Amino acid sequence: MSMSRHMRRSILTAYGLGLRLYPAEFQGRHAAEMLQCADAMLSESNSNHRTVLLLVEDFFRSLLTETFVMTIPRIPQLAILLTLTTFIAGTGYLISHQVLRMSANDPQIQLAEDAASRMTEGENATDVVPERRVDIASSLAPFVIVYDDSGRPIASSAYLDGSIPAPPRGVFEFVRSDHEERVTWQPRPGVRIASVMTRTPRGFVVAGRNMREALVFKLAAMGWLVANVALTALWLLMPLFGGSKTPQLQVTV
Amino acid sequence: MVTSDINASWNPSPLTPAVFHILLALADGQKHGYAIMKQVDKDGGGSLRMGPGTLYGSLQRMAAAGFVRELEEADDDRRRYYCLTGTGQRALDGELARLRQALTAARQKGLSAATRAITR
């Protein structure tokens, strides 16, 4: 059964468009002859159905093979790109973390010194602590905790799992002699507190707040992931471009 | 002779069906792509049909491996011609020897299909 001219032209047009999916180098070198072959196969075939099936099967199989063959030598290129994005994301994270950490103590210094000053003037511990309760695991709001001279909490606006958190014992000892200390401590995994501890006549004042490290890390990780996915996609699609000419369809019926 | 020494020691890995049939198709002279496809079809008795993608992908790798060579001149239809190289010829000889040996072994074991293939 012979194929109509229109049908043959349509199949060859589709085949020619499909050839654009091959890597540019292969496409530029062989696409025109592949199209000529397909044209000749359809013209001379006794079984058009079988020939079309052969063309379709061959197209997909060789497209996968050629893409794979062209991809392997370029793997080091992708590795370099991904290493670069990892380095950039890592550096970005470290810089943001450092900037955040350097400015993290600013409000706490003021809060701790104000509270210590008010207590020196005779105010009660409960008066210098803000009324608003802060769950330090979830809130980023600054908080104040007042401890007596033995390090026992006597007033606090901060709570963690229902109790008042306390910095490591050594910090109290240090502040007892040096008056003030800026310290980052971790009352439980995943909660890091940037705090300032100041000495008062009757004990210690700690002002602190949860750091935004998790958010910064999430942002850096997200940026890294998006950049890597975009680069990998670009890297996979790159062989399709490269100045190759689209094969010209010249059907002779 | 150096050449015969190389021939005697030639023992490459078995060839893929596509490579073997392309080498076989080119054994009697240079051909362009479509002529190779038709020859492969004929040599395989219709059992092995090769599409353009498989053919040109194989030819590209075979040229890189030194089995075939692309000729400088093209015909009026701008079709490129390919011919066997010495390496390709030796690979084909090696593969044919391997097949011959396999068929002989099959015949000795009384395998009917192989015997029919030999006697045909």
mmCIF file of C-alpha atoms in Angstrom:
data_model
loop_
_atom_site.group_PDB
_atom_site.id
_atom_site.type_symbol
_atom_site.label_atom_id
_atom_site.label_comp_id
_atom_site.label_asym_id
_atom_site.label_seq_id
_atom_site.Cartn_x
_atom_site.Cartn_y
_atom_site.Cartn_z
ATOM 1 C CA MET A 1 0.000 0.000 0.000
ATOM 2 C CA SER A 2 1.626 3.248 -1.033
ATOM 3 C CA MET A 3 1.607 6.240 1.259
ATOM 4 C CA SER A 4 -0.022 9.458 0.186
ATOM 5 C CA ARG A 5 2.249 12.357 -0.647
ATOM 6 C CA HIS A 6 0.690 14.428 2.113
ATOM 7 C CA MET A 7 1.164 11.694 4.713
ATOM 8 C CA ARG A 8 4.780 11.159 3.708
ATOM 9 C CA ARG A 9 5.526 14.860 3.864
ATOM 10 C CA SER A 10 3.936 15.067 7.314
ATOM 11 C CA ILE A 11 5.976 12.131 8.622
ATOM 12 C CA LEU A 12 9.179 13.598 7.242
ATOM 13 C CA THR A 13 8.355 17.022 8.680
ATOM 14 C CA ALA A 14 7.817 15.428 12.096
ATOM 15 C CA TYR A 15 11.021 13.412 11.713
ATOM 16 C CA GLY A 16 12.953 16.554 10.706
ATOM 17 C CA LEU A 17 11.626 18.397 13.749
ATOM 18 C CA GLY A 18 12.534 15.437 15.937
ATOM 19 C CA LEU A 19 16.094 15.547 14.624
ATOM 20 C CA ARG A 20 16.450 18.935 16.295
ATOM 21 C CA LEU A 21 16.450 17.119 19.623
ATOM 22 C CA TYR A 22 19.756 15.421 18.877
ATOM 23 C CA PRO A 23 22.935 16.972 20.283
ATOM 24 C CA ALA A 24 23.971 19.890 18.054
ATOM 25 C CA GLU A 25 27.199 18.291 16.892
ATOM 26 C CA PHE A 26 25.508 15.058 15.790
ATOM 27 C CA GLN A 27 22.603 16.978 14.311
ATOM 28 C CA GLY A 28 24.838 19.263 12.261
ATOM 29 C CA ARG A 29 26.813 16.340 10.932
ATOM 30 C CA HIS A 30 24.145 13.754 10.152
ATOM 31 C CA ALA A 31 20.634 15.233 10.263
ATOM 32 C CA ALA A 32 20.382 16.043 6.553
ATOM 33 C CA GLU A 33 21.487 12.549 5.517
ATOM 34 C CA MET A 34 19.240 10.940 8.130
ATOM 35 C CA LEU A 35 16.313 12.810 6.635
ATOM 36 C CA GLN A 36 17.338 11.677 3.138
ATOM 37 C CA CYS A 37 17.496 8.082 4.392
ATOM 38 C CA ALA A 38 14.057 8.345 6.005
ATOM 39 C CA ASP A 39 12.688 9.782 2.757
ATOM 40 C CA ALA A 40 14.220 6.958 0.733
ATOM 41 C CA MET A 41 12.970 4.327 3.193
ATOM 42 C CA LEU A 42 9.400 5.622 2.951
ATOM 43 C CA SER A 43 9.589 5.835 -0.861
ATOM 44 C CA GLU A 44 10.898 2.318 -1.349
ATOM 45 C CA SER A 45 9.126 0.504 1.453
ATOM 46 C CA ASN A 46 6.443 -2.098 0.742
ATOM 47 C CA SER A 47 5.133 -1.835 4.262
ATOM 48 C CA ASN A 48 4.731 1.779 5.296
ATOM 49 C CA HIS A 49 3.404 0.811 8.681
ATOM 50 C CA ARG A 50 6.558 -1.204 9.479
ATOM 51 C CA THR A 51 8.849 1.511 8.143
ATOM 52 C CA VAL A 52 7.217 4.221 10.234
ATOM 53 C CA LEU A 53 7.460 2.004 13.325
ATOM 54 C CA LEU A 54 11.136 1.345 12.563
ATOM 55 C CA LEU A 55 11.798 5.075 12.149
ATOM 56 C CA VAL A 56 10.048 5.908 15.423
ATOM 57 C CA GLU A 57 11.798 3.164 17.379
ATOM 58 C CA ASP A 58 15.174 4.007 15.854
ATOM 59 C CA PHE A 59 14.657 7.700 16.517
ATOM 60 C CA PHE A 60 14.034 7.293 20.250
ATOM 61 C CA ARG A 61 16.728 4.682 20.747
ATOM 62 C CA SER A 62 19.442 6.613 18.938
ATOM 63 C CA LEU A 63 18.351 9.918 20.494
ATOM 64 C CA LEU A 64 18.908 8.412 23.945
ATOM 65 C CA THR A 65 22.190 6.824 22.897
ATOM 66 C CA GLU A 66 23.618 9.960 21.308
ATOM 67 C CA THR A 67 22.511 12.183 24.178
ATOM 68 C CA PHE A 68 24.085 9.770 26.643
ATOM 69 C CA VAL A 69 27.304 9.454 24.615
ATOM 70 C CA MET A 70 27.607 13.242 24.333
ATOM 71 C CA THR A 71 26.825 13.687 28.026
ATOM 72 C CA ILE A 72 29.510 11.444 29.545
ATOM 73 C CA PRO A 73 32.563 13.536 28.544
ATOM 74 C CA ARG A 74 30.832 16.638 29.901
ATOM 75 C CA ILE A 75 30.317 15.253 33.412
ATOM 76 C CA PRO A 76 33.513 16.928 34.768
ATOM 77 C CA GLN A 77 32.131 20.246 33.467
ATOM 78 C CA LEU A 78 28.952 19.731 35.524
ATOM 79 C CA ALA A 79 30.996 18.681 38.541
ATOM 80 C CA ILE A 80 32.976 21.932 38.332
ATOM 81 C CA LEU A 81 29.776 24.005 38.009
ATOM 82 C CA LEU A 82 28.126 22.267 40.960
ATOM 83 C CA THR A 83 31.261 22.657 43.067
ATOM 84 C CA LEU A 84 31.262 26.343 42.196
ATOM 85 C CA THR A 85 27.613 26.848 43.214
ATOM 86 C CA THR A 86 28.232 24.885 46.406
ATOM 87 C CA PHE A 87 31.214 27.111 47.172
ATOM 88 C CA ILE A 88 29.205 30.284 46.435
ATOM 89 C CA ALA A 89 26.216 29.124 48.517
ATOM 90 C CA GLY A 90 28.531 28.051 51.343
ATOM 91 C CA THR A 91 30.413 31.358 51.308
ATOM 92 C CA GLY A 92 27.113 33.274 51.169
ATOM 93 C CA TYR A 93 25.864 31.302 54.154
ATOM 94 C CA LEU A 94 29.053 31.885 56.152
ATOM 95 C CA ILE A 95 29.085 35.633 55.395
ATOM 96 C CA SER A 96 25.374 36.077 56.266
ATOM 97 C CA HIS A 97 25.876 34.016 59.396
ATOM 98 C CA GLN A 98 28.839 36.144 60.427
ATOM 99 C CA VAL A 99 27.053 39.440 59.694
ATOM 100 C CA LEU A 100 24.006 38.238 61.589
ATOM 101 C CA ARG A 101 26.112 37.056 64.499
ATOM 102 C CA MET A 102 28.026 40.336 64.693
ATOM 103 C CA SER A 103 24.832 42.376 64.904
ATOM 104 C CA ALA A 104 22.936 39.827 66.990
ATOM 105 C CA ASN A 105 24.074 41.258 70.314
ATOM 106 C CA ASP A 106 23.186 44.910 69.718
ATOM 107 C CA PRO A 107 19.685 45.005 71.291
ATOM 108 C CA GLN A 108 20.682 42.612 74.072
ATOM 109 C CA ILE A 109 23.563 44.845 75.210
ATOM 110 C CA GLN A 110 21.156 47.734 75.605
ATOM 111 C CA LEU A 111 18.497 45.585 77.329
ATOM 112 C CA ALA A 112 20.963 44.006 79.768
ATOM 113 C CA GLU A 113 22.621 47.296 80.659
ATOM 114 C CA ASP A 114 19.261 49.067 81.129
ATOM 115 C CA ALA A 115 17.969 46.277 83.359
ATOM 116 C CA ALA A 116 21.183 46.193 85.407
ATOM 117 C CA SER A 117 21.074 49.980 85.779
ATOM 118 C CA ARG A 118 17.443 49.927 86.956
ATOM 119 C CA MET A 119 18.195 47.192 89.466
ATOM 120 C CA THR A 120 21.160 49.188 90.742
ATOM 121 C CA GLU A 121 18.738 52.080 91.283
ATOM 122 C CA GLY A 122 16.605 49.773 93.457
ATOM 123 C CA GLU A 123 13.912 48.403 91.149
ATOM 124 C CA ASN A 124 12.712 44.826 91.638
ATOM 125 C CA ALA A 125 13.721 42.036 89.310
ATOM 126 C CA THR A 126 10.128 41.510 88.192
ATOM 127 C CA ASP A 127 9.880 45.197 87.206
ATOM 128 C CA VAL A 128 12.868 45.152 84.869
ATOM 129 C CA VAL A 129 11.716 42.041 83.004
ATOM 130 C CA PRO A 130 9.326 42.688 80.052
ATOM 131 C CA GLU A 131 5.788 41.472 80.659
ATOM 132 C CA ARG A 132 5.492 39.649 77.401
ATOM 133 C CA ARG A 133 6.444 35.958 77.664
ATOM 134 C CA VAL A 134 8.803 34.732 74.989
ATOM 135 C CA ASP A 135 9.012 31.103 73.909
ATOM 136 C CA ILE A 136 12.654 31.154 72.878
ATOM 137 C CA ALA A 137 12.312 28.015 70.743
ATOM 138 C CA SER A 138 9.935 29.701 68.311
ATOM 139 C CA SER A 139 10.150 33.453 68.884
ATOM 140 C CA LEU A 140 12.919 35.729 67.741
ATOM 141 C CA ALA A 141 11.919 38.474 70.235
ATOM 142 C CA PRO A 142 14.545 39.598 72.765
ATOM 143 C CA PHE A 143 14.030 38.490 76.374
ATOM 144 C CA VAL A 144 15.425 39.279 79.818
ATOM 145 C CA ILE A 145 16.150 36.877 82.694
ATOM 146 C CA VAL A 146 17.292 37.957 86.137
ATOM 147 C CA TYR A 147 19.270 35.522 88.325
ATOM 148 C CA ASP A 148 20.228 35.905 91.959
ATOM 149 C CA ASP A 149 23.844 35.815 93.085
ATOM 150 C CA SER A 150 23.832 32.009 93.208
ATOM 151 C CA GLY A 151 22.594 31.794 89.603
ATOM 152 C CA ARG A 152 18.989 30.838 90.460
ATOM 153 C CA PRO A 153 16.401 32.540 88.182
ATOM 154 C CA ILE A 154 14.161 34.991 89.995
ATOM 155 C CA ALA A 155 12.356 36.683 87.106
ATOM 156 C CA SER A 156 12.146 35.926 83.416
ATOM 157 C CA SER A 157 10.318 36.777 80.239
ATOM 158 C CA ALA A 158 11.854 33.744 78.518
ATOM 159 C CA TYR A 159 10.624 30.180 78.631
ATOM 160 C CA LEU A 160 11.738 27.025 76.967
ATOM 161 C CA ASP A 161 9.522 23.961 77.287
ATOM 162 C CA GLY A 162 7.823 25.554 80.280
ATOM 163 C CA SER A 163 10.934 26.350 82.300
ATOM 164 C CA ILE A 164 13.436 29.185 82.500
ATOM 165 C CA PRO A 165 16.635 28.448 80.613
ATOM 166 C CA ALA A 166 20.056 29.158 82.132
ATOM 167 C CA PRO A 167 23.410 29.753 80.494
ATOM 168 C CA PRO A 168 26.321 27.426 81.347
ATOM 169 C CA ARG A 169 27.619 27.715 84.886
ATOM 170 C CA GLY A 170 31.029 28.981 83.754
ATOM 171 C CA VAL A 171 29.473 32.136 82.317
ATOM 172 C CA PHE A 172 28.230 33.180 85.773
ATOM 173 C CA GLU A 173 31.704 32.658 87.212
ATOM 174 C CA PHE A 174 33.275 34.674 84.428
ATOM 175 C CA VAL A 175 30.809 37.577 84.792
ATOM 176 C CA ARG A 176 31.238 37.542 88.573
ATOM 177 C CA SER A 177 34.826 38.699 88.023
ATOM 178 C CA ASP A 178 34.661 40.455 84.624
ATOM 179 C CA HIS A 179 31.255 42.204 84.937
ATOM 180 C CA GLU A 180 29.968 41.391 81.429
ATOM 181 C CA GLU A 181 30.120 38.560 78.873
ATOM 182 C CA ARG A 182 28.679 38.066 75.402
ATOM 183 C CA VAL A 183 27.996 34.431 74.769
ATOM 184 C CA THR A 184 26.103 32.147 72.407
ATOM 185 C CA TRP A 185 24.617 29.132 74.122
ATOM 186 C CA GLN A 186 22.370 26.312 73.168
ATOM 187 C CA PRO A 187 19.770 25.411 75.799
ATOM 188 C CA ARG A 188 18.643 22.527 73.595
ATOM 189 C CA PRO A 189 19.562 21.209 70.122
ATOM 190 C CA GLY A 190 18.310 23.550 67.408
ATOM 191 C CA VAL A 191 17.909 26.564 69.699
ATOM 192 C CA ARG A 192 20.892 28.920 69.759
ATOM 193 C CA ILE A 193 20.738 32.039 71.877
ATOM 194 C CA ALA A 194 22.882 35.132 71.367
ATOM 195 C CA SER A 195 23.038 36.679 74.813
ATOM 196 C CA VAL A 196 24.702 39.298 76.982
ATOM 197 C CA MET A 197 25.108 38.697 80.708
ATOM 198 C CA THR A 198 25.732 41.661 83.050
ATOM 199 C CA ARG A 199 26.523 41.793 86.753
ATOM 200 C CA THR A 200 24.109 43.590 89.127
ATOM 201 C CA PRO A 201 24.592 44.295 92.826
ATOM 202 C CA ARG A 202 22.284 41.343 93.697
ATOM 203 C CA GLY A 203 22.998 38.914 90.886
ATOM 204 C CA PHE A 204 23.024 38.750 87.104
ATOM 205 C CA VAL A 205 20.912 39.932 84.167
ATOM 206 C CA VAL A 206 20.816 38.036 80.907
ATOM 207 C CA ALA A 207 19.326 39.565 77.771
ATOM 208 C CA GLY A 208 19.163 37.325 74.744
ATOM 209 C CA ARG A 209 17.320 36.262 71.616
ATOM 210 C CA ASN A 210 17.073 33.296 69.346
ATOM 211 C CA MET A 211 19.379 33.533 66.320
ATOM 212 C CA ARG A 212 18.034 33.243 62.820
ATOM 213 C CA GLU A 213 20.561 30.618 61.770
ATOM 214 C CA ALA A 214 17.959 28.103 60.699
ATOM 215 C CA LEU A 215 16.358 30.627 58.361
ATOM 216 C CA VAL A 216 19.697 31.673 56.894
ATOM 217 C CA PHE A 217 20.629 28.035 56.423
ATOM 218 C CA LYS A 218 17.282 27.300 54.760
ATOM 219 C CA LEU A 219 17.726 30.266 52.404
ATOM 220 C CA ALA A 220 21.273 29.224 51.512
ATOM 221 C CA ALA A 221 20.174 25.613 50.988
ATOM 222 C CA MET A 222 17.250 26.742 48.848
ATOM 223 C CA GLY A 223 19.511 28.982 46.748
ATOM 224 C CA TRP A 224 21.989 26.154 46.348
ATOM 225 C CA LEU A 225 19.260 23.713 45.280
ATOM 226 C CA VAL A 226 17.626 26.107 42.797
ATOM 227 C CA ALA A 227 20.997 27.059 41.286
ATOM 228 C CA ASN A 228 22.048 23.426 40.948
ATOM 229 C CA VAL A 229 18.771 22.313 39.383
ATOM 230 C CA ALA A 230 18.887 25.243 36.924
ATOM 231 C CA LEU A 231 22.516 24.585 36.044
ATOM 232 C CA THR A 232 21.934 20.858 35.568
ATOM 233 C CA ALA A 233 18.936 21.538 33.326
ATOM 234 C CA LEU A 234 20.966 24.054 31.316
ATOM 235 C CA TRP A 235 23.858 21.606 31.138
ATOM 236 C CA LEU A 236 21.546 18.867 29.839
ATOM 237 C CA LEU A 237 19.987 21.151 27.246
ATOM 238 C CA MET A 238 23.282 22.710 26.112
ATOM 239 C CA PRO A 239 24.082 20.015 23.492
ATOM 240 C CA LEU A 240 20.852 20.929 21.694
ATOM 241 C CA PHE A 241 22.226 24.362 20.912
ATOM 242 C CA GLY A 242 25.429 25.309 19.247
ATOM 243 C CA GLY A 243 24.758 26.855 15.911
ATOM 244 C CA SER A 244 23.723 23.714 14.072
ATOM 245 C CA LYS A 245 21.584 24.081 11.004
ATOM 246 C CA THR A 246 18.139 22.591 10.952
ATOM 247 C CA PRO A 247 17.952 19.921 8.246
ATOM 248 C CA GLN A 248 16.202 21.080 5.095
ATOM 249 C CA LEU A 249 13.266 18.979 4.057
ATOM 250 C CA GLN A 250 13.541 18.163 0.370
ATOM 251 C CA VAL A 251 10.971 15.560 -0.440
ATOM 252 C CA THR A 252 10.892 14.202 -3.933
ATOM 253 C CA VAL A 253 7.780 12.241 -4.673
ATOM 254 C CA MET B 1 55.853 -9.432 8.066
ATOM 255 C CA VAL B 2 54.566 -6.943 10.558
ATOM 256 C CA THR B 3 51.130 -6.864 8.949
ATOM 257 C CA SER B 4 50.566 -10.596 9.191
ATOM 258 C CA ASP B 5 51.732 -10.538 12.816
ATOM 259 C CA ILE B 6 49.100 -7.932 13.567
ATOM 260 C CA ASN B 7 46.494 -9.984 11.716
ATOM 261 C CA ALA B 8 47.427 -13.126 13.595
ATOM 262 C CA SER B 9 47.188 -11.460 16.967
ATOM 263 C CA TRP B 10 43.977 -9.557 16.246
ATOM 264 C CA ASN B 11 41.437 -10.640 18.809
ATOM 265 C CA PRO B 12 39.109 -7.759 19.638
ATOM 266 C CA SER B 13 35.993 -8.043 21.780
ATOM 267 C CA PRO B 14 32.932 -9.404 19.970
ATOM 268 C CA LEU B 15 31.323 -6.696 17.842
ATOM 269 C CA THR B 16 27.776 -5.488 18.319
ATOM 270 C CA PRO B 17 25.336 -6.672 15.610
ATOM 271 C CA ALA B 18 25.109 -3.126 14.174
ATOM 272 C CA VAL B 19 28.881 -2.712 13.915
ATOM 273 C CA PHE B 20 29.368 -6.195 12.507
ATOM 274 C CA HIS B 21 26.732 -5.716 9.823
ATOM 275 C CA ILE B 22 28.027 -2.273 8.842
ATOM 276 C CA LEU B 23 31.526 -3.716 8.454
ATOM 277 C CA LEU B 24 30.079 -6.567 6.437
ATOM 278 C CA ALA B 25 28.115 -4.149 4.262
ATOM 279 C CA LEU B 26 31.279 -2.182 3.505
ATOM 280 C CA ALA B 27 33.376 -5.280 2.856
ATOM 281 C CA ASP B 28 32.757 -5.138 -0.903
ATOM 282 C CA GLY B 29 33.414 -1.433 -1.333
ATOM 283 C CA GLN B 30 32.561 2.088 -0.312
ATOM 284 C CA LYS B 31 28.921 3.017 0.245
ATOM 285 C CA HIS B 32 26.809 5.930 1.397
ATOM 286 C CA GLY B 33 24.513 5.690 4.418
ATOM 287 C CA TYR B 34 21.344 4.538 2.736
ATOM 288 C CA ALA B 35 23.222 1.977 0.628
ATOM 289 C CA ILE B 36 24.711 0.578 3.842
ATOM 290 C CA MET B 37 21.218 0.333 5.346
ATOM 291 C CA LYS B 38 19.922 -1.546 2.330
ATOM 292 C CA GLN B 39 22.928 -3.859 2.315
ATOM 293 C CA VAL B 40 22.491 -4.609 6.036
ATOM 294 C CA ASP B 41 18.834 -5.427 5.371
ATOM 295 C CA LYS B 42 19.827 -7.716 2.518
ATOM 296 C CA ASP B 43 22.704 -9.397 4.404
ATOM 297 C CA GLY B 44 20.437 -10.049 7.384
ATOM 298 C CA GLY B 45 17.775 -11.598 5.172
ATOM 299 C CA GLY B 46 15.305 -8.972 6.366
ATOM 300 C CA SER B 47 15.741 -9.965 9.996
ATOM 301 C CA LEU B 48 17.943 -6.974 10.835
ATOM 302 C CA ARG B 49 16.604 -3.593 9.845
ATOM 303 C CA MET B 50 18.630 -0.576 10.816
ATOM 304 C CA GLY B 51 17.252 2.946 11.124
ATOM 305 C CA PRO B 52 19.115 6.143 10.210
ATOM 306 C CA GLY B 53 19.831 7.079 13.848
ATOM 307 C CA THR B 54 21.469 3.752 14.654
ATOM 308 C CA LEU B 55 23.387 3.785 11.381
ATOM 309 C CA TYR B 56 24.901 7.267 11.660
ATOM 310 C CA GLY B 57 25.538 6.948 15.400
ATOM 311 C CA SER B 58 27.385 3.664 14.771
ATOM 312 C CA LEU B 59 29.296 5.114 11.804
ATOM 313 C CA GLN B 60 30.418 8.074 13.894
ATOM 314 C CA ARG B 61 31.737 5.815 16.662
ATOM 315 C CA MET B 62 33.269 3.383 14.178
ATOM 316 C CA ALA B 63 35.079 6.253 12.460
ATOM 317 C CA ALA B 64 36.376 7.433 15.838
ATOM 318 C CA ALA B 65 37.560 3.876 16.582
ATOM 319 C CA GLY B 66 39.263 3.693 13.185
ATOM 320 C CA PHE B 67 37.054 0.916 11.748
ATOM 321 C CA VAL B 68 35.713 3.020 8.885
ATOM 322 C CA ARG B 69 36.817 6.108 7.077
ATOM 323 C CA GLU B 70 34.697 8.832 5.589
ATOM 324 C CA LEU B 71 35.704 9.644 2.027
ATOM 325 C CA GLU B 72 36.396 13.223 1.053
ATOM 326 C CA GLU B 73 34.114 13.309 -1.963
ATOM 327 C CA ALA B 74 30.322 13.255 -1.766
ATOM 328 C CA ASP B 75 27.835 12.550 -4.558
ATOM 329 C CA ASP B 76 25.341 14.899 -6.188
ATOM 330 C CA ASP B 77 22.903 14.427 -3.299
ATOM 331 C CA ARG B 78 25.688 15.498 -0.910
ATOM 332 C CA ARG B 79 25.728 12.025 0.586
ATOM 333 C CA ARG B 80 28.924 11.028 2.327
ATOM 334 C CA TYR B 81 30.635 7.764 1.454
ATOM 335 C CA TYR B 82 32.302 5.417 3.884
ATOM 336 C CA CYS B 83 34.872 2.661 3.420
ATOM 337 C CA LEU B 84 36.547 0.039 5.594
ATOM 338 C CA THR B 85 39.982 0.715 7.054
ATOM 339 C CA GLY B 86 42.613 -1.948 7.731
ATOM 340 C CA THR B 87 41.519 -2.042 11.359
ATOM 341 C CA GLY B 88 37.888 -2.456 10.331
ATOM 342 C CA GLN B 89 38.817 -5.276 7.944
ATOM 343 C CA ARG B 90 40.746 -7.089 10.689
ATOM 344 C CA ALA B 91 37.856 -6.625 13.138
ATOM 345 C CA LEU B 92 35.476 -8.102 10.573
ATOM 346 C CA ASP B 93 37.811 -11.042 9.905
ATOM 347 C CA GLY B 94 38.138 -11.669 13.620
ATOM 348 C CA GLU B 95 34.383 -11.613 14.109
ATOM 349 C CA LEU B 96 33.767 -13.927 11.152
ATOM 350 C CA ALA B 97 36.346 -16.367 12.546
ATOM 351 C CA ARG B 98 34.612 -16.257 15.910
ATOM 352 C CA LEU B 99 31.219 -16.916 14.327
ATOM 353 C CA ARG B 100 32.656 -19.753 12.244
ATOM 354 C CA GLN B 101 34.086 -21.342 15.361
ATOM 355 C CA ALA B 102 30.786 -20.971 17.208
ATOM 356 C CA LEU B 103 28.880 -22.568 14.343
ATOM 357 C CA THR B 104 31.330 -25.455 14.159
ATOM 358 C CA ALA B 105 30.939 -26.023 17.888
ATOM 359 C CA ALA B 106 27.160 -25.900 17.545
ATOM 360 C CA ARG B 107 27.236 -28.400 14.698
ATOM 361 C CA GLN B 108 29.383 -30.744 16.747
ATOM 362 C CA LYS B 109 26.797 -30.594 19.495
ATOM 363 C CA GLY B 110 24.095 -31.476 16.999
ATOM 364 C CA LEU B 111 22.153 -28.243 17.380
ATOM 365 C CA SER B 112 19.697 -28.323 14.517
ATOM 366 C CA ALA B 113 19.271 -24.581 13.953
ATOM 367 C CA ALA B 114 23.035 -24.056 13.725
ATOM 368 C CA THR B 115 23.425 -27.014 11.382
ATOM 369 C CA ARG B 116 20.712 -25.652 9.140
ATOM 370 C CA ALA B 117 22.462 -22.273 9.145
ATOM 371 C CA ILE B 118 25.741 -23.863 8.096
ATOM 372 C CA THR B 119 24.280 -26.042 5.383
ATOM 373 C CA ARG B 120 22.149 -23.271 3.947
#
